[in-house]
Amino acid sequence: MGADPLAALLPLIKCNIQNISAKGLAGALTGPAERNDVNTVRKHLDLLDGKERAVYILLTEKLAELAGEKHQERDYSELLTLLKDNR
Amino acid sequence: MGADPLAALLPLIKCNIQNISAKGLAGALTGPAERNDVNTVRKHLDLLDGKERAVYILLTEKLAELAGEKHQERDYSELLTLLKDNR
């Protein structure tokens, strides 16, 4: 992520917090878990290890559960199984 | 936390993000892990279960490691052992 990952991440984090304030958690939800993008989540898992990988899996499971409540027409079971099998 | 946990948490989250912007991660660090407050962390563990407990443990381990770099005169080994034994 270059020399200063914090400087790269802070604008994204601030934007997320503003969206959550305005739209609530489910309304602000974006990203690969919400899009049911199993291939991107698999690539993220390949790039992570240790505590970061374990936290990613647990939080992405929470996001996929929230996404499943938001988009009841979508089937998140492949994504949830991928995450559970990699715990 | 009352009727709207998100409304209670958002001001704390925004304040944290502002502090991290101004002081960096280690400079902005506060809370029981940074204070080496093992009893409070033990109470939090007693109140949590499931994914929330697993995420709390992993993130608090990261915080205690960062706190150990910030306060090299403090011994965080009891806190780190408590967290590891509860994984």
PDB file of C-alpha atoms in Angstrom:
ATOM      1  CA  MET A   1       0.000   0.000   0.000  1.00  0.00           C
ATOM      2  CA  GLY A   2       2.996   2.357  -0.326  1.00  0.00           C
ATOM      3  CA  ALA A   3       4.765   4.310   2.380  1.00  0.00           C
ATOM      4  CA  ASP A   4       1.823   5.309   4.544  1.00  0.00           C
ATOM      5  CA  PRO A   5      -1.066   2.838   4.651  1.00  0.00           C
ATOM      6  CA  LEU A   6      -2.821   4.876   7.338  1.00  0.00           C
ATOM      7  CA  ALA A   7      -2.936   7.982   5.100  1.00  0.00           C
ATOM      8  CA  ALA A   8      -4.405   5.835   2.316  1.00  0.00           C
ATOM      9  CA  LEU A   9      -7.009   4.200   4.565  1.00  0.00           C
ATOM     10  CA  LEU A  10      -8.221   7.168   6.649  1.00  0.00           C
ATOM     11  CA  PRO A  11     -10.241   8.848   3.839  1.00  0.00           C
ATOM     12  CA  LEU A  12     -11.978   5.511   3.124  1.00  0.00           C
ATOM     13  CA  ILE A  13     -12.707   4.988   6.821  1.00  0.00           C
ATOM     14  CA  LYS A  14     -14.079   8.543   7.228  1.00  0.00           C
ATOM     15  CA  CYS A  15     -16.287   8.101   4.165  1.00  0.00           C
ATOM     16  CA  ASN A  16     -17.609   4.784   5.537  1.00  0.00           C
ATOM     17  CA  ILE A  17     -18.444   6.375   8.902  1.00  0.00           C
ATOM     18  CA  GLN A  18     -20.275   9.257   7.179  1.00  0.00           C
ATOM     19  CA  ASN A  19     -22.267   6.763   5.088  1.00  0.00           C
ATOM     20  CA  ILE A  20     -23.162   4.708   8.173  1.00  0.00           C
ATOM     21  CA  SER A  21     -24.294   7.910   9.945  1.00  0.00           C
ATOM     22  CA  ALA A  22     -26.489   8.857   6.979  1.00  0.00           C
ATOM     23  CA  LYS A  23     -27.841   5.468   5.857  1.00  0.00           C
ATOM     24  CA  GLY A  24     -27.434   3.049   8.773  1.00  0.00           C
ATOM     25  CA  LEU A  25     -25.298  -0.108   8.729  1.00  0.00           C
ATOM     26  CA  ALA A  26     -27.233  -2.104   6.125  1.00  0.00           C
ATOM     27  CA  GLY A  27     -27.770   0.960   3.894  1.00  0.00           C
ATOM     28  CA  ALA A  28     -24.070   1.858   3.922  1.00  0.00           C
ATOM     29  CA  LEU A  29     -22.902  -1.696   3.237  1.00  0.00           C
ATOM     30  CA  THR A  30     -20.715  -2.041   0.120  1.00  0.00           C
ATOM     31  CA  GLY A  31     -17.786  -4.185  -1.013  1.00  0.00           C
ATOM     32  CA  PRO A  32     -17.196  -7.764  -2.144  1.00  0.00           C
ATOM     33  CA  ALA A  33     -19.182  -9.463   0.631  1.00  0.00           C
ATOM     34  CA  GLU A  34     -22.252  -7.294  -0.044  1.00  0.00           C
ATOM     35  CA  ARG A  35     -21.859  -7.933  -3.817  1.00  0.00           C
ATOM     36  CA  ASN A  36     -21.605 -11.702  -3.144  1.00  0.00           C
ATOM     37  CA  ASP A  37     -18.245 -11.573  -4.991  1.00  0.00           C
ATOM     38  CA  VAL A  38     -16.815 -14.923  -3.895  1.00  0.00           C
ATOM     39  CA  ASN A  39     -13.751 -14.738  -6.183  1.00  0.00           C
ATOM     40  CA  THR A  40     -12.565 -11.425  -4.705  1.00  0.00           C
ATOM     41  CA  VAL A  41     -13.035 -12.705  -1.138  1.00  0.00           C
ATOM     42  CA  ARG A  42     -11.022 -15.832  -2.117  1.00  0.00           C
ATOM     43  CA  LYS A  43      -8.192 -13.575  -3.412  1.00  0.00           C
ATOM     44  CA  HIS A  44      -8.226 -11.592  -0.164  1.00  0.00           C
ATOM     45  CA  LEU A  45      -7.942 -14.833   1.822  1.00  0.00           C
ATOM     46  CA  ASP A  46      -4.949 -15.873  -0.315  1.00  0.00           C
ATOM     47  CA  LEU A  47      -3.187 -12.579   0.546  1.00  0.00           C
ATOM     48  CA  LEU A  48      -3.777 -12.704   4.308  1.00  0.00           C
ATOM     49  CA  ASP A  49      -2.430 -14.830   7.123  1.00  0.00           C
ATOM     50  CA  GLY A  50      -2.305 -14.920  10.917  1.00  0.00           C
ATOM     51  CA  LYS A  51      -4.534 -12.682  13.036  1.00  0.00           C
ATOM     52  CA  GLU A  52      -5.369 -10.425  10.063  1.00  0.00           C
ATOM     53  CA  ARG A  53      -6.791 -13.417   8.155  1.00  0.00           C
ATOM     54  CA  ALA A  54      -8.781 -14.596  11.200  1.00  0.00           C
ATOM     55  CA  VAL A  55     -10.248 -11.106  11.763  1.00  0.00           C
ATOM     56  CA  TYR A  56     -11.037 -10.746   8.036  1.00  0.00           C
ATOM     57  CA  ILE A  57     -12.957 -14.048   8.060  1.00  0.00           C
ATOM     58  CA  LEU A  58     -14.981 -13.255  11.190  1.00  0.00           C
ATOM     59  CA  LEU A  59     -15.896  -9.725  10.081  1.00  0.00           C
ATOM     60  CA  THR A  60     -16.711 -10.807   6.512  1.00  0.00           C
ATOM     61  CA  GLU A  61     -19.034 -13.482   7.923  1.00  0.00           C
ATOM     62  CA  LYS A  62     -20.850 -10.724   9.851  1.00  0.00           C
ATOM     63  CA  LEU A  63     -21.024  -8.578   6.678  1.00  0.00           C
ATOM     64  CA  ALA A  64     -22.376 -11.477   4.610  1.00  0.00           C
ATOM     65  CA  GLU A  65     -25.042 -12.166   7.236  1.00  0.00           C
ATOM     66  CA  LEU A  66     -26.060  -8.481   7.195  1.00  0.00           C
ATOM     67  CA  ALA A  67     -26.003  -8.497   3.374  1.00  0.00           C
ATOM     68  CA  GLY A  68     -28.247 -11.575   3.372  1.00  0.00           C
ATOM     69  CA  GLU A  69     -30.834  -9.684   5.445  1.00  0.00           C
ATOM     70  CA  LYS A  70     -30.575  -6.683   3.081  1.00  0.00           C
ATOM     71  CA  HIS A  71     -30.788  -8.695  -0.166  1.00  0.00           C
ATOM     72  CA  GLN A  72     -33.106 -11.562   0.636  1.00  0.00           C
ATOM     73  CA  GLU A  73     -33.237 -12.503  -3.071  1.00  0.00           C
ATOM     74  CA  ARG A  74     -29.484 -13.295  -3.119  1.00  0.00           C
ATOM     75  CA  ASP A  75     -27.966 -16.611  -2.016  1.00  0.00           C
ATOM     76  CA  TYR A  76     -24.823 -15.981   0.049  1.00  0.00           C
ATOM     77  CA  SER A  77     -24.355 -19.656   0.976  1.00  0.00           C
ATOM     78  CA  GLU A  78     -21.241 -20.228  -1.214  1.00  0.00           C
ATOM     79  CA  LEU A  79     -19.555 -17.176   0.341  1.00  0.00           C
ATOM     80  CA  LEU A  80     -20.518 -18.200   3.881  1.00  0.00           C
ATOM     81  CA  THR A  81     -19.253 -21.758   3.291  1.00  0.00           C
ATOM     82  CA  LEU A  82     -15.922 -20.458   1.908  1.00  0.00           C
ATOM     83  CA  LEU A  83     -15.460 -18.331   5.030  1.00  0.00           C
ATOM     84  CA  LYS A  84     -16.487 -21.091   7.462  1.00  0.00           C
ATOM     85  CA  ASP A  85     -14.197 -23.644   5.774  1.00  0.00           C
ATOM     86  CA  ASN A  86     -11.245 -21.241   6.118  1.00  0.00           C
ATOM     87  CA  ARG A  87     -11.711 -20.453   9.806  1.00  0.00           C
TER      88      ARG A  87
ATOM     89  CA  MET B   1     -26.783   0.011  25.278  1.00  0.00           C
ATOM     90  CA  GLY B   2     -30.375   1.245  24.959  1.00  0.00           C
ATOM     91  CA  ALA B   3     -32.487   1.515  21.860  1.00  0.00           C
ATOM     92  CA  ASP B   4     -29.902   2.651  19.330  1.00  0.00           C
ATOM     93  CA  PRO B   5     -26.389   1.266  19.877  1.00  0.00           C
ATOM     94  CA  LEU B   6     -25.198   2.785  16.594  1.00  0.00           C
ATOM     95  CA  ALA B   7     -26.165   6.315  17.712  1.00  0.00           C
ATOM     96  CA  ALA B   8     -24.245   5.737  20.953  1.00  0.00           C
ATOM     97  CA  LEU B   9     -21.149   4.360  19.214  1.00  0.00           C
ATOM     98  CA  LEU B  10     -20.812   6.726  16.237  1.00  0.00           C
ATOM     99  CA  PRO B  11     -19.563   9.739  18.250  1.00  0.00           C
ATOM    100  CA  LEU B  12     -16.909   7.526  19.900  1.00  0.00           C
ATOM    101  CA  ILE B  13     -15.860   6.102  16.530  1.00  0.00           C
ATOM    102  CA  LYS B  14     -15.646   9.585  14.944  1.00  0.00           C
ATOM    103  CA  CYS B  15     -13.567  10.861  17.876  1.00  0.00           C
ATOM    104  CA  ASN B  16     -11.216   7.856  17.554  1.00  0.00           C
ATOM    105  CA  ILE B  17     -10.741   8.454  13.830  1.00  0.00           C
ATOM    106  CA  GLN B  18      -9.988  12.149  14.439  1.00  0.00           C
ATOM    107  CA  ASN B  19      -7.435  11.213  17.113  1.00  0.00           C
ATOM    108  CA  ILE B  20      -5.782   8.663  14.804  1.00  0.00           C
ATOM    109  CA  SER B  21      -5.602  11.324  12.049  1.00  0.00           C
ATOM    110  CA  ALA B  22      -3.970  13.809  14.436  1.00  0.00           C
ATOM    111  CA  LYS B  23      -1.701  11.542  16.513  1.00  0.00           C
ATOM    112  CA  GLY B  24      -1.198   8.324  14.556  1.00  0.00           C
ATOM    113  CA  LEU B  25      -2.239   4.852  15.712  1.00  0.00           C
ATOM    114  CA  ALA B  26       0.070   4.491  18.724  1.00  0.00           C
ATOM    115  CA  GLY B  27      -0.477   8.107  19.824  1.00  0.00           C
ATOM    116  CA  ALA B  28      -4.264   7.765  19.691  1.00  0.00           C
ATOM    117  CA  LEU B  29      -4.312   4.439  21.538  1.00  0.00           C
ATOM    118  CA  THR B  30      -6.444   4.450  24.730  1.00  0.00           C
ATOM    119  CA  GLY B  31      -8.624   1.978  26.617  1.00  0.00           C
ATOM    120  CA  PRO B  32      -8.150  -1.045  28.849  1.00  0.00           C
ATOM    121  CA  ALA B  33      -5.590  -2.837  26.668  1.00  0.00           C
ATOM    122  CA  GLU B  34      -3.373   0.270  26.473  1.00  0.00           C
ATOM    123  CA  ARG B  35      -3.750   0.767  30.259  1.00  0.00           C
ATOM    124  CA  ASN B  36      -2.791  -2.887  30.837  1.00  0.00           C
ATOM    125  CA  ASP B  37      -6.123  -3.231  32.710  1.00  0.00           C
ATOM    126  CA  VAL B  38      -6.382  -7.021  32.811  1.00  0.00           C
ATOM    127  CA  ASN B  39      -9.461  -7.082  35.065  1.00  0.00           C
ATOM    128  CA  THR B  40     -11.540  -4.961  32.676  1.00  0.00           C
ATOM    129  CA  VAL B  41     -10.508  -7.091  29.687  1.00  0.00           C
ATOM    130  CA  ARG B  42     -11.493 -10.200  31.713  1.00  0.00           C
ATOM    131  CA  LYS B  43     -14.948  -8.649  32.368  1.00  0.00           C
ATOM    132  CA  HIS B  44     -15.364  -7.894  28.659  1.00  0.00           C
ATOM    133  CA  LEU B  45     -14.508 -11.518  27.818  1.00  0.00           C
ATOM    134  CA  ASP B  46     -17.150 -12.693  30.336  1.00  0.00           C
ATOM    135  CA  LEU B  47     -19.796 -10.576  28.564  1.00  0.00           C
ATOM    136  CA  LEU B  48     -18.992 -11.698  25.013  1.00  0.00           C
ATOM    137  CA  ASP B  49     -19.465 -14.918  23.098  1.00  0.00           C
ATOM    138  CA  GLY B  50     -19.363 -16.251  19.544  1.00  0.00           C
ATOM    139  CA  LYS B  51     -17.837 -14.230  16.706  1.00  0.00           C
ATOM    140  CA  GLU B  52     -17.900 -11.005  18.761  1.00  0.00           C
ATOM    141  CA  ARG B  53     -15.716 -12.630  21.447  1.00  0.00           C
ATOM    142  CA  ALA B  54     -13.296 -14.046  18.837  1.00  0.00           C
ATOM    143  CA  VAL B  55     -12.946 -10.647  17.105  1.00  0.00           C
ATOM    144  CA  TYR B  56     -12.517  -8.878  20.480  1.00  0.00           C
ATOM    145  CA  ILE B  57      -9.667 -11.255  21.413  1.00  0.00           C
ATOM    146  CA  LEU B  58      -7.825 -10.914  18.091  1.00  0.00           C
ATOM    147  CA  LEU B  59      -8.116  -7.115  17.967  1.00  0.00           C
ATOM    148  CA  THR B  60      -7.193  -6.691  21.642  1.00  0.00           C
ATOM    149  CA  GLU B  61      -4.082  -8.815  21.044  1.00  0.00           C
ATOM    150  CA  LYS B  62      -3.110  -6.401  18.251  1.00  0.00           C
ATOM    151  CA  LEU B  63      -3.784  -3.409  20.558  1.00  0.00           C
ATOM    152  CA  ALA B  64      -1.712  -4.924  23.378  1.00  0.00           C
ATOM    153  CA  GLU B  65       1.174  -5.549  20.977  1.00  0.00           C
ATOM    154  CA  LEU B  66       1.002  -1.928  19.793  1.00  0.00           C
ATOM    155  CA  ALA B  67       0.740  -0.727  23.422  1.00  0.00           C
ATOM    156  CA  GLY B  68       3.826  -2.793  24.287  1.00  0.00           C
ATOM    157  CA  GLU B  69       5.798  -0.953  21.590  1.00  0.00           C
ATOM    158  CA  LYS B  70       4.504   2.409  22.885  1.00  0.00           C
ATOM    159  CA  HIS B  71       5.149   1.700  26.586  1.00  0.00           C
ATOM    160  CA  GLN B  72       8.284  -0.400  26.634  1.00  0.00           C
ATOM    161  CA  GLU B  73       8.498  -0.036  30.440  1.00  0.00           C
ATOM    162  CA  ARG B  74       5.178  -1.894  30.910  1.00  0.00           C
ATOM    163  CA  ASP B  75       4.825  -5.674  30.999  1.00  0.00           C
ATOM    164  CA  TYR B  76       1.756  -6.754  29.012  1.00  0.00           C
ATOM    165  CA  SER B  77       2.511 -10.483  29.329  1.00  0.00           C
ATOM    166  CA  GLU B  78      -0.393 -11.262  31.741  1.00  0.00           C
ATOM    167  CA  LEU B  79      -2.850  -9.535  29.383  1.00  0.00           C
ATOM    168  CA  LEU B  80      -1.432 -11.282  26.318  1.00  0.00           C
ATOM    169  CA  THR B  81      -1.551 -14.670  28.071  1.00  0.00           C
ATOM    170  CA  LEU B  82      -5.195 -14.100  29.134  1.00  0.00           C
ATOM    171  CA  LEU B  83      -6.126 -13.347  25.522  1.00  0.00           C
ATOM    172  CA  LYS B  84      -4.164 -16.261  24.054  1.00  0.00           C
ATOM    173  CA  ASP B  85      -5.640 -18.728  26.592  1.00  0.00           C
ATOM    174  CA  ASN B  86      -9.170 -17.600  25.647  1.00  0.00           C
ATOM    175  CA  ARG B  87      -8.773 -17.936  21.881  1.00  0.00           C
TER     176      ARG B  87
END
